[in-house]
C-alpha cells in the first residue's frame, strides 16, 4: 500500500511517498482502506517535529480519515468488512490503509460523502467539545472566534450560531470574513486592518464578549482577552500563529474571568462515551442539514505536501482534503 512518509522532520517538501506492506490489525483494531484524509494544522507541525506528539521516525502523518473497513481484529464485533466509516488516529491516515482503534472509528452516515466525512471529526469534534463542555456556551451569549475561517474556527462559528450565540468572527481578510458570515457570524473583525480590542468593545457596547475561542495565539490573544466580559471564559484551543502567548494574570482577576484549556484528542481518549455522545449530536445536526462542512480544495495523495504548504501559507478556508483512490 502507498503511504506518505516522514523520514526526517522538516518542511512539507521533505515528505516522501512509499510502498509499504499491507497492515495487520491488533485484536481491538480495524484496518481501514482510506478514501479521504483531511489536513489539520497539527499535521503541519507533527511533520516538522514541532507538535506535542513526536512519533518515532519514519512515520505516516494524517489523522482525520474516512474509508471502508478492510480487515477486522479478532475481538471486533461491531464492524463488518466493507462498512463505510470515518474517524481519527493520532497519525497514519495519509495512506491507502490505516490501523484504527474501535473507540475512534464511527459508522459513516450514508448521506455524507467520503471527503466531507474526512473533514468532519477534528473540526466539529474540537469545536463542539470546546463550546459545550469547556465553554458551557449559553443561548444569547456573545462568542468571539479568532482564526474564524480556518478548519476549527469555521466549525466554531457554525456551531456557536446553532447553539444560539451571537457570533463575532475575527480573521485576516474580508474574503475570509465573508465566508464566516455565510456560516452565521453576525459581526466581523478584520484583525489585519482593525484594532481587535477596541472593535470588540465597540461591537459589544463596552460589555465585552462572554466566550472567546482562540485557535491562533500569538499577539491576538492578549488583545482579545482585554475585550472579555465580566465572568467571561477564554478557550485556549491552539497556536497557529506560532507563539504561545503569556497573559498577565491580573486580567482574569479584574474580569472574574476564566482561562480554560481545550484538548479534544485527550478528551476523546479519556472519555470515549462522552465523545461518542457529542459525535452522535453532530451527526444528527449534519443529517438535519444544519452543518455544511466547507471544502476549500482537494488534492491527490502524491500532492500531500502542496496541501500542507497551502495551510502553512494561511490560504485555506475551511478544510483541505487529500483523496485516495
Ligand atoms: N485543542 C485542540 O484539541 C485542537 C484540535 C484541533 C486543532 N487545534 C489547533 O487549532 C489551531 C487551528 O487548527 P486548524 O486545523 O483549524 O488550522 P487552520 O485551518 O490552518 O486555521 C488556523 C487559522 O489561524 C490563523 N493564523 C494566524 N496566524 C497564522 C499563521 N502564522 N499560520 C497559519 N495560520 C495562522 C489563520 O487565519 P487568519 O489568516 O484569518 O488569521 C488560519 O485560518 C492549530 O493550532 C491546531 O493545532 C487544537
Tab-separated table of C-alpha atoms and ligand atoms in Angstrom:
chain	number	residue	atom	x	y	z
A	1	UNK	CA	0.000	0.000	0.000
A	2	UNK	CA	1.115	3.575	-0.686
A	3	UNK	CA	1.783	5.904	2.228
A	4	UNK	CA	3.155	9.389	2.802
A	5	UNK	CA	6.294	9.008	4.901
A	6	UNK	CA	8.050	11.435	7.157
A	7	UNK	CA	11.609	10.043	7.175
A	8	UNK	CA	13.063	13.166	8.796
A	9	UNK	CA	11.385	16.155	10.415
A	10	UNK	CA	11.264	19.098	8.014
A	11	UNK	CA	9.154	21.182	5.635
A	12	UNK	CA	6.354	19.518	3.594
A	13	UNK	CA	8.709	19.148	0.582
A	14	UNK	CA	10.767	16.617	2.596
A	15	UNK	CA	7.861	14.121	2.763
A	16	UNK	CA	8.069	11.038	0.518
A	17	UNK	CA	5.506	8.644	-0.944
A	18	UNK	CA	6.483	4.992	-0.469
A	19	UNK	CA	5.145	1.458	-0.979
A	20	UNK	CA	4.701	-0.340	2.391
A	21	UNK	CA	3.424	-3.809	3.371
A	22	UNK	CA	-0.327	-4.136	3.946
A	23	UNK	CA	-1.281	-3.536	7.644
A	24	UNK	CA	-2.421	-6.139	10.187
A	25	UNK	CA	-4.890	-5.085	12.946
A	26	UNK	CA	-4.496	-5.934	16.666
A	27	UNK	CA	-7.393	-7.738	18.430
A	28	UNK	CA	-9.314	-4.486	19.177
A	29	UNK	CA	-8.390	-2.691	15.967
A	30	UNK	CA	-9.571	-2.457	12.373
A	31	UNK	CA	-7.672	-1.694	9.167
A	32	UNK	CA	-9.453	0.946	7.087
A	33	UNK	CA	-8.985	1.325	3.338
A	34	UNK	CA	-8.648	5.117	3.324
A	35	UNK	CA	-10.701	7.079	0.769
A	36	UNK	CA	-10.030	10.586	2.052
A	37	UNK	CA	-7.963	12.314	4.737
A	38	UNK	CA	-8.353	15.975	5.670
A	39	UNK	CA	-5.390	18.116	6.649
A	40	UNK	CA	-5.381	19.765	10.053
A	41	UNK	CA	-2.885	22.295	11.372
A	42	UNK	CA	-1.285	19.711	13.712
A	43	UNK	CA	-0.264	17.730	10.562
A	44	UNK	CA	1.912	20.681	9.531
A	45	UNK	CA	3.540	20.668	12.990
A	46	UNK	CA	3.963	16.914	13.555
A	47	UNK	CA	5.896	16.529	10.272
A	48	UNK	CA	8.278	19.308	11.340
A	49	UNK	CA	8.816	17.835	14.823
A	50	UNK	CA	7.059	20.859	16.348
A	51	UNK	CA	3.973	19.123	17.801
A	52	UNK	CA	3.359	17.842	21.348
A	53	UNK	CA	3.328	14.274	19.949
A	54	UNK	CA	6.654	13.310	18.306
A	55	UNK	CA	6.210	9.905	16.592
A	56	UNK	CA	9.300	7.774	16.144
A	57	UNK	CA	10.752	8.246	12.622
A	58	UNK	CA	9.849	7.159	9.991
A	59	UNK	CA	6.078	7.591	10.319
A	60	UNK	CA	2.995	8.320	8.248
A	61	UNK	CA	1.163	11.562	9.150
A	62	UNK	CA	-2.619	12.192	8.858
A	63	UNK	CA	-5.390	11.984	11.464
A	64	UNK	CA	-8.838	12.677	10.096
A	65	UNK	CA	-9.940	9.932	7.709
A	66	UNK	CA	-12.874	8.234	6.012
A	67	UNK	CA	-12.903	4.898	4.191
A	68	UNK	CA	-14.125	1.314	4.290
A	69	UNK	CA	-13.288	-1.491	6.729
A	70	UNK	CA	-10.693	-3.762	5.104
A	71	UNK	CA	-9.607	-6.037	7.987
A	72	UNK	CA	-11.035	-6.705	11.444
A	73	UNK	CA	-9.266	-7.634	14.717
A	74	UNK	CA	-10.225	-10.902	16.491
A	75	UNK	CA	-12.274	-9.172	19.217
A	76	UNK	CA	-14.229	-6.811	16.955
A	77	UNK	CA	-17.968	-7.410	16.808
A	78	UNK	CA	-19.384	-4.008	15.869
A	79	UNK	CA	-17.947	-3.558	12.333
A	80	UNK	CA	-18.090	-5.655	9.168
A	81	UNK	CA	-15.735	-5.775	6.200
A	82	UNK	CA	-16.711	-3.206	3.582
A	83	UNK	CA	-18.581	-0.965	6.060
A	84	UNK	CA	-18.142	2.766	5.428
A	85	UNK	CA	-16.558	4.551	8.382
A	86	UNK	CA	-14.851	7.743	9.471
A	87	UNK	CA	-12.789	8.707	12.488
A	88	UNK	CA	-9.382	9.809	13.635
A	89	UNK	CA	-5.970	8.499	14.664
A	90	UNK	CA	-3.009	10.403	16.168
A	91	UNK	CA	-1.139	9.834	12.859
A	92	UNK	CA	-1.040	7.285	10.000
A	93	UNK	CA	-4.035	8.198	7.812
A	94	UNK	CA	-2.274	9.770	4.817
A	95	UNK	CA	-2.009	6.331	3.251
A	96	UNK	CA	-4.076	3.740	1.433
A	97	UNK	CA	-4.520	1.847	4.738
A	98	UNK	CA	-4.633	2.911	8.376
A	99	UNK	CA	-4.941	0.957	11.641
A	100	UNK	CA	-7.685	2.375	13.887
A	101	UNK	CA	-8.777	1.616	17.457
A	102	UNK	CA	-12.549	0.979	17.517
A	103	UNK	CA	-13.076	3.749	20.084
A	104	UNK	CA	-12.240	6.383	17.450
A	105	UNK	CA	-13.929	4.758	14.445
A	106	UNK	CA	-17.596	5.513	13.637
A	107	UNK	CA	-20.089	4.341	11.001
A	108	UNK	CA	-20.262	6.959	8.241
A	109	UNK	CA	-23.737	8.415	7.649
A	110	UNK	CA	-24.949	7.382	4.170
A	111	UNK	CA	-25.669	10.933	3.086
A	112	UNK	CA	-22.125	12.075	3.917
A	113	UNK	CA	-19.589	11.554	1.113
A	114	UNK	CA	-16.013	10.444	1.881
A	115	UNK	CA	-14.351	13.912	1.575
A	116	UNK	CA	-16.986	15.510	3.843
A	117	UNK	CA	-16.686	12.639	6.336
A	118	UNK	CA	-12.887	13.080	6.427
A	119	UNK	CA	-13.298	16.796	7.069
A	120	UNK	CA	-15.736	16.333	9.935
A	121	UNK	CA	-14.320	14.772	13.061
A	122	UNK	CA	-11.443	17.007	14.150
A	123	UNK	CA	-13.036	20.352	13.243
A	124	UNK	CA	-16.519	19.767	14.632
A	125	UNK	CA	-15.386	17.405	17.423
A	126	UNK	CA	-12.935	20.000	18.763
A	127	UNK	CA	-15.250	22.975	18.431
A	128	UNK	CA	-18.301	21.263	19.921
A	129	UNK	CA	-16.283	19.924	22.875
A	130	UNK	CA	-14.796	23.413	23.327
A	131	UNK	CA	-18.057	25.368	23.205
A	132	UNK	CA	-20.291	22.883	25.029
A	133	UNK	CA	-18.097	21.030	27.542
A	134	UNK	CA	-15.364	23.586	28.224
A	135	UNK	CA	-17.075	26.913	27.464
A	136	UNK	CA	-20.615	25.969	28.564
A	137	UNK	CA	-21.897	28.344	25.898
A	138	UNK	CA	-25.435	29.556	26.553
A	139	UNK	CA	-28.072	30.856	24.186
A	140	UNK	CA	-27.894	34.629	23.815
A	141	UNK	CA	-24.217	34.894	24.830
A	142	UNK	CA	-21.645	36.587	22.618
A	143	UNK	CA	-18.910	34.351	21.190
A	144	UNK	CA	-15.728	35.718	19.613
A	145	UNK	CA	-13.923	33.275	17.279
A	146	UNK	CA	-10.346	34.066	16.228
A	147	UNK	CA	-8.976	32.489	13.008
A	148	UNK	CA	-12.673	32.148	12.232
A	149	UNK	CA	-12.386	30.914	8.633
A	150	UNK	CA	-9.926	28.087	9.443
A	151	UNK	CA	-10.815	24.432	9.996
A	152	UNK	CA	-11.766	24.517	13.681
A	153	UNK	CA	-12.634	28.249	13.546
A	154	UNK	CA	-15.354	27.948	10.901
A	155	UNK	CA	-16.831	24.950	12.729
A	156	UNK	CA	-16.935	27.094	15.914
A	157	UNK	CA	-18.736	29.881	14.030
A	158	UNK	CA	-21.302	27.422	12.650
A	159	UNK	CA	-21.817	25.545	15.942
A	160	UNK	CA	-21.890	28.726	18.040
A	161	UNK	CA	-24.641	30.100	15.801
A	162	UNK	CA	-26.553	26.818	16.038
A	163	UNK	CA	-26.245	26.912	19.845
A	164	UNK	CA	-27.895	30.350	19.875
A	165	UNK	CA	-24.873	32.600	20.428
A	166	UNK	CA	-24.249	35.935	18.756
A	167	UNK	CA	-21.022	35.182	16.892
A	168	UNK	CA	-18.290	37.712	16.172
A	169	UNK	CA	-15.838	36.281	13.625
A	170	UNK	CA	-12.286	37.621	13.520
A	171	UNK	CA	-9.903	36.828	10.639
A	172	UNK	CA	-7.194	38.364	8.466
A	173	UNK	CA	-9.123	39.212	5.282
A	174	UNK	CA	-12.528	40.468	4.169
A	175	UNK	CA	-12.847	37.436	1.871
A	176	UNK	CA	-12.369	35.085	4.839
A	177	UNK	CA	-14.896	37.094	6.860
A	178	UNK	CA	-17.470	36.931	4.035
A	179	UNK	CA	-17.350	33.129	4.331
A	180	UNK	CA	-17.810	33.394	8.131
A	181	UNK	CA	-20.959	35.486	7.586
A	182	UNK	CA	-22.334	32.694	5.384
A	183	UNK	CA	-21.749	30.332	8.320
A	184	UNK	CA	-23.723	32.513	10.723
A	185	UNK	CA	-21.366	35.227	12.044
A	186	UNK	CA	-23.425	38.353	12.731
A	187	UNK	CA	-20.454	40.646	13.251
A	188	UNK	CA	-16.881	40.572	11.950
A	189	UNK	CA	-13.456	41.995	12.751
A	190	UNK	CA	-10.621	42.101	10.215
A	191	UNK	CA	-7.696	41.952	12.666
A	192	UNK	CA	-5.216	42.794	9.948
A	193	UNK	CA	-6.810	46.216	9.497
A	194	UNK	CA	-8.722	46.863	12.736
A	195	UNK	CA	-7.653	47.062	16.384
A	196	UNK	CA	-9.045	43.885	17.944
A	197	UNK	CA	-9.626	45.127	21.498
A	198	UNK	CA	-11.325	48.403	20.551
A	199	UNK	CA	-13.507	46.740	17.891
A	200	UNK	CA	-14.698	44.135	20.447
A	201	UNK	CA	-15.671	46.962	22.806
A	202	UNK	CA	-17.407	48.876	20.004
A	203	UNK	CA	-19.361	45.831	18.812
A	204	UNK	CA	-20.469	44.860	22.340
A	205	UNK	CA	-21.259	48.379	23.622
A	206	UNK	CA	-18.330	48.099	26.067
A	207	UNK	CA	-19.678	44.914	27.716
A	208	UNK	CA	-17.085	42.620	26.119
A	209	UNK	CA	-17.620	39.069	24.866
A	210	UNK	CA	-18.810	36.178	27.051
A	211	UNK	CA	-16.725	33.470	25.386
A	212	UNK	CA	-13.531	33.629	23.322
A	213	UNK	CA	-12.467	30.708	21.087
A	214	UNK	CA	-8.758	31.079	20.291
A	215	UNK	CA	-7.024	28.627	17.908
A	216	UNK	CA	-4.488	31.313	16.839
A	217	UNK	CA	-2.477	32.507	19.870
A	218	UNK	CA	0.371	34.994	19.257
A	219	UNK	CA	-0.276	38.726	19.517
A	220	UNK	CA	-4.090	38.485	19.239
A	221	UNK	CA	-4.690	36.535	22.442
A	222	UNK	CA	-3.997	39.305	24.934
A	223	UNK	CA	-5.835	41.881	22.806
A	224	UNK	CA	-8.851	39.553	22.693
A	225	UNK	CA	-8.640	38.819	26.429
A	226	UNK	CA	-8.751	42.564	27.130
A	227	UNK	CA	-12.153	42.532	25.399
A	228	UNK	CA	-13.636	39.774	27.577
A	229	UNK	CA	-16.846	40.393	29.571
A	230	UNK	CA	-17.212	40.139	33.367
A	231	UNK	CA	-17.037	36.397	34.260
A	232	UNK	CA	-16.158	35.596	30.641
A	233	UNK	CA	-14.373	32.408	29.552
A	234	UNK	CA	-11.346	32.224	27.302
A	235	UNK	CA	-10.851	28.917	25.445
A	236	UNK	CA	-7.222	28.050	24.687
A	237	UNK	CA	-7.512	25.932	21.510
A	238	UNK	CA	-4.241	26.324	19.627
A	239	UNK	CA	-1.333	28.438	18.487
A	240	UNK	CA	-1.494	28.586	14.679
A	241	UNK	CA	0.358	31.930	14.776
A	242	UNK	CA	3.385	30.054	16.126
A	243	UNK	CA	3.957	31.662	19.512
A	244	UNK	CA	2.351	30.724	22.827
A	245	UNK	CA	1.010	33.903	24.441
A	246	UNK	CA	1.660	34.819	28.058
A	247	UNK	CA	-1.425	36.502	29.523
A	248	UNK	CA	-0.833	38.786	32.559
A	249	UNK	CA	-2.798	37.181	35.403
A	250	UNK	CA	-4.238	40.495	36.577
A	251	UNK	CA	-6.523	40.360	33.513
A	252	UNK	CA	-8.587	37.297	34.568
A	253	UNK	CA	-8.597	38.669	38.146
A	254	UNK	CA	-10.028	42.038	37.095
A	255	UNK	CA	-12.766	40.451	34.988
A	256	UNK	CA	-13.558	37.498	37.272
A	257	UNK	CA	-12.780	35.566	34.073
A	258	UNK	CA	-11.546	32.001	33.407
A	259	UNK	CA	-8.860	30.668	31.086
A	260	UNK	CA	-9.964	27.200	30.007
A	261	UNK	CA	-7.807	24.647	28.155
A	262	UNK	CA	-9.265	22.557	25.314
A	263	UNK	CA	-7.653	19.265	24.217
A	264	UNK	CA	-10.174	17.339	22.181
A	265	UNK	CA	-7.840	14.387	21.380
A	266	UNK	CA	-7.173	13.877	25.103
A	267	UNK	CA	-10.900	14.181	25.900
A	268	UNK	CA	-11.833	11.640	23.200
A	269	UNK	CA	-9.284	9.132	24.523
A	270	UNK	CA	-10.150	9.626	28.228
A	271	UNK	CA	-13.939	9.976	27.790
A	272	UNK	CA	-14.883	7.854	24.754
A	273	UNK	CA	-18.543	7.627	25.824
A	274	UNK	CA	-18.913	11.405	26.158
A	275	UNK	CA	-17.133	11.870	22.854
A	276	UNK	CA	-19.465	9.341	21.226
A	277	UNK	CA	-22.470	11.339	22.538
A	278	UNK	CA	-21.036	14.529	21.084
A	279	UNK	CA	-20.323	12.785	17.769
A	280	UNK	CA	-23.901	11.490	17.584
A	281	UNK	CA	-25.276	15.003	18.221
A	282	UNK	CA	-23.021	16.389	15.491
A	283	UNK	CA	-24.103	13.669	13.056
A	284	UNK	CA	-27.759	14.412	13.847
A	285	UNK	CA	-27.173	18.089	13.082
A	286	UNK	CA	-25.469	17.092	9.837
A	287	UNK	CA	-28.365	14.787	8.893
A	288	UNK	CA	-30.843	17.598	9.621
A	289	UNK	CA	-28.925	19.843	7.212
A	290	UNK	CA	-27.652	22.165	9.953
A	291	UNK	CA	-23.911	21.604	9.376
A	292	UNK	CA	-22.320	22.208	5.982
A	293	UNK	CA	-18.564	21.480	6.068
A	294	UNK	CA	-16.706	23.819	3.700
A	295	UNK	CA	-14.185	22.070	1.426
A	296	UNK	CA	-11.561	24.541	0.220
A	297	UNK	CA	-9.708	22.221	-2.188
A	298	UNK	CA	-8.999	18.542	-2.860
A	299	UNK	CA	-5.566	17.039	-3.583
A	300	UNK	CA	-4.267	13.585	-4.589
A	301	UNK	CA	-2.144	11.545	-2.152
A	302	UNK	CA	1.053	12.346	-4.086
A	303	UNK	CA	0.212	16.088	-3.737
A	304	UNK	CA	0.036	15.974	0.080
A	305	UNK	CA	2.966	18.359	0.541
A	306	UNK	CA	1.139	21.019	-1.562
A	307	UNK	CA	-1.884	20.720	0.722
A	308	UNK	CA	0.319	21.190	3.806
A	309	UNK	CA	2.113	24.158	2.191
A	310	UNK	CA	-1.215	25.836	1.410
A	311	UNK	CA	-2.242	25.529	5.050
A	312	UNK	CA	1.087	26.893	6.321
A	313	UNK	CA	0.691	29.839	3.884
A	314	UNK	CA	-2.675	30.657	5.572
A	315	UNK	CA	-4.547	30.212	2.299
A	316	UNK	CA	-7.040	27.523	3.378
A	317	UNK	CA	-10.651	28.434	4.193
A	318	UNK	CA	-12.494	25.600	5.909
A	319	UNK	CA	-10.904	22.232	5.147
A	320	UNK	CA	-8.399	20.876	2.633
A	321	UNK	CA	-8.730	17.215	1.619
A	322	UNK	CA	-6.404	14.520	0.269
A	323	UNK	CA	-8.390	11.970	-1.736
A	324	UNK	CA	-7.024	8.463	-2.089
A	325	UNK	CA	-8.036	6.121	-4.934
B	1	LIG	N1	-7.008	21.918	21.229
B	1	LIG	C1	-7.422	21.012	20.396
B	1	LIG	O1	-7.994	19.986	20.775
B	1	LIG	C2	-7.191	21.235	18.932
B	1	LIG	C3	-7.777	20.395	17.965
B	1	LIG	C4	-7.580	20.703	16.611
B	1	LIG	C5	-6.785	21.800	16.260
B	1	LIG	N2	-6.196	22.539	17.237
B	1	LIG	C6	-5.353	23.702	16.931
B	1	LIG	O2	-6.161	24.711	16.366
B	1	LIG	C7	-5.355	25.515	15.514
B	1	LIG	C8	-6.059	25.656	14.186
B	1	LIG	O3	-6.117	24.395	13.517
B	1	LIG	P1	-6.844	24.265	12.102
B	1	LIG	O4	-6.664	22.874	11.656
B	1	LIG	O5	-8.185	24.867	12.182
B	1	LIG	O6	-5.882	25.225	11.214
B	1	LIG	P2	-6.223	26.226	10.020
B	1	LIG	O7	-7.383	25.709	9.238
B	1	LIG	O8	-4.948	26.476	9.313
B	1	LIG	O9	-6.712	27.562	10.767
B	1	LIG	C9	-5.806	28.323	11.504
B	1	LIG	C10	-6.140	29.791	11.341
B	1	LIG	O10	-5.201	30.508	12.139
B	1	LIG	C11	-4.931	31.771	11.540
B	1	LIG	N3	-3.495	32.079	11.592
B	1	LIG	C12	-2.948	33.147	12.187
B	1	LIG	N4	-1.629	33.143	12.064
B	1	LIG	C13	-1.291	32.049	11.367
B	1	LIG	C14	-0.061	31.521	10.907
B	1	LIG	N5	1.113	32.130	11.160
B	1	LIG	N6	-0.078	30.374	10.197
B	1	LIG	C15	-1.242	29.758	9.957
B	1	LIG	N7	-2.473	30.202	10.376
B	1	LIG	C16	-2.487	31.362	11.074
B	1	LIG	C17	-5.427	31.701	10.096
B	1	LIG	O11	-6.490	32.637	9.970
B	1	LIG	P3	-6.243	34.157	9.605
B	1	LIG	O12	-5.395	34.205	8.370
B	1	LIG	O13	-7.608	34.644	9.389
B	1	LIG	O14	-5.555	34.764	10.793
B	1	LIG	C18	-5.969	30.275	9.916
B	1	LIG	O15	-7.204	30.282	9.216
B	1	LIG	C19	-3.990	24.836	15.441
B	1	LIG	O16	-3.108	25.495	16.313
B	1	LIG	C20	-4.258	23.436	15.919
B	1	LIG	O17	-3.123	22.832	16.494
B	1	LIG	C21	-6.402	22.284	18.544
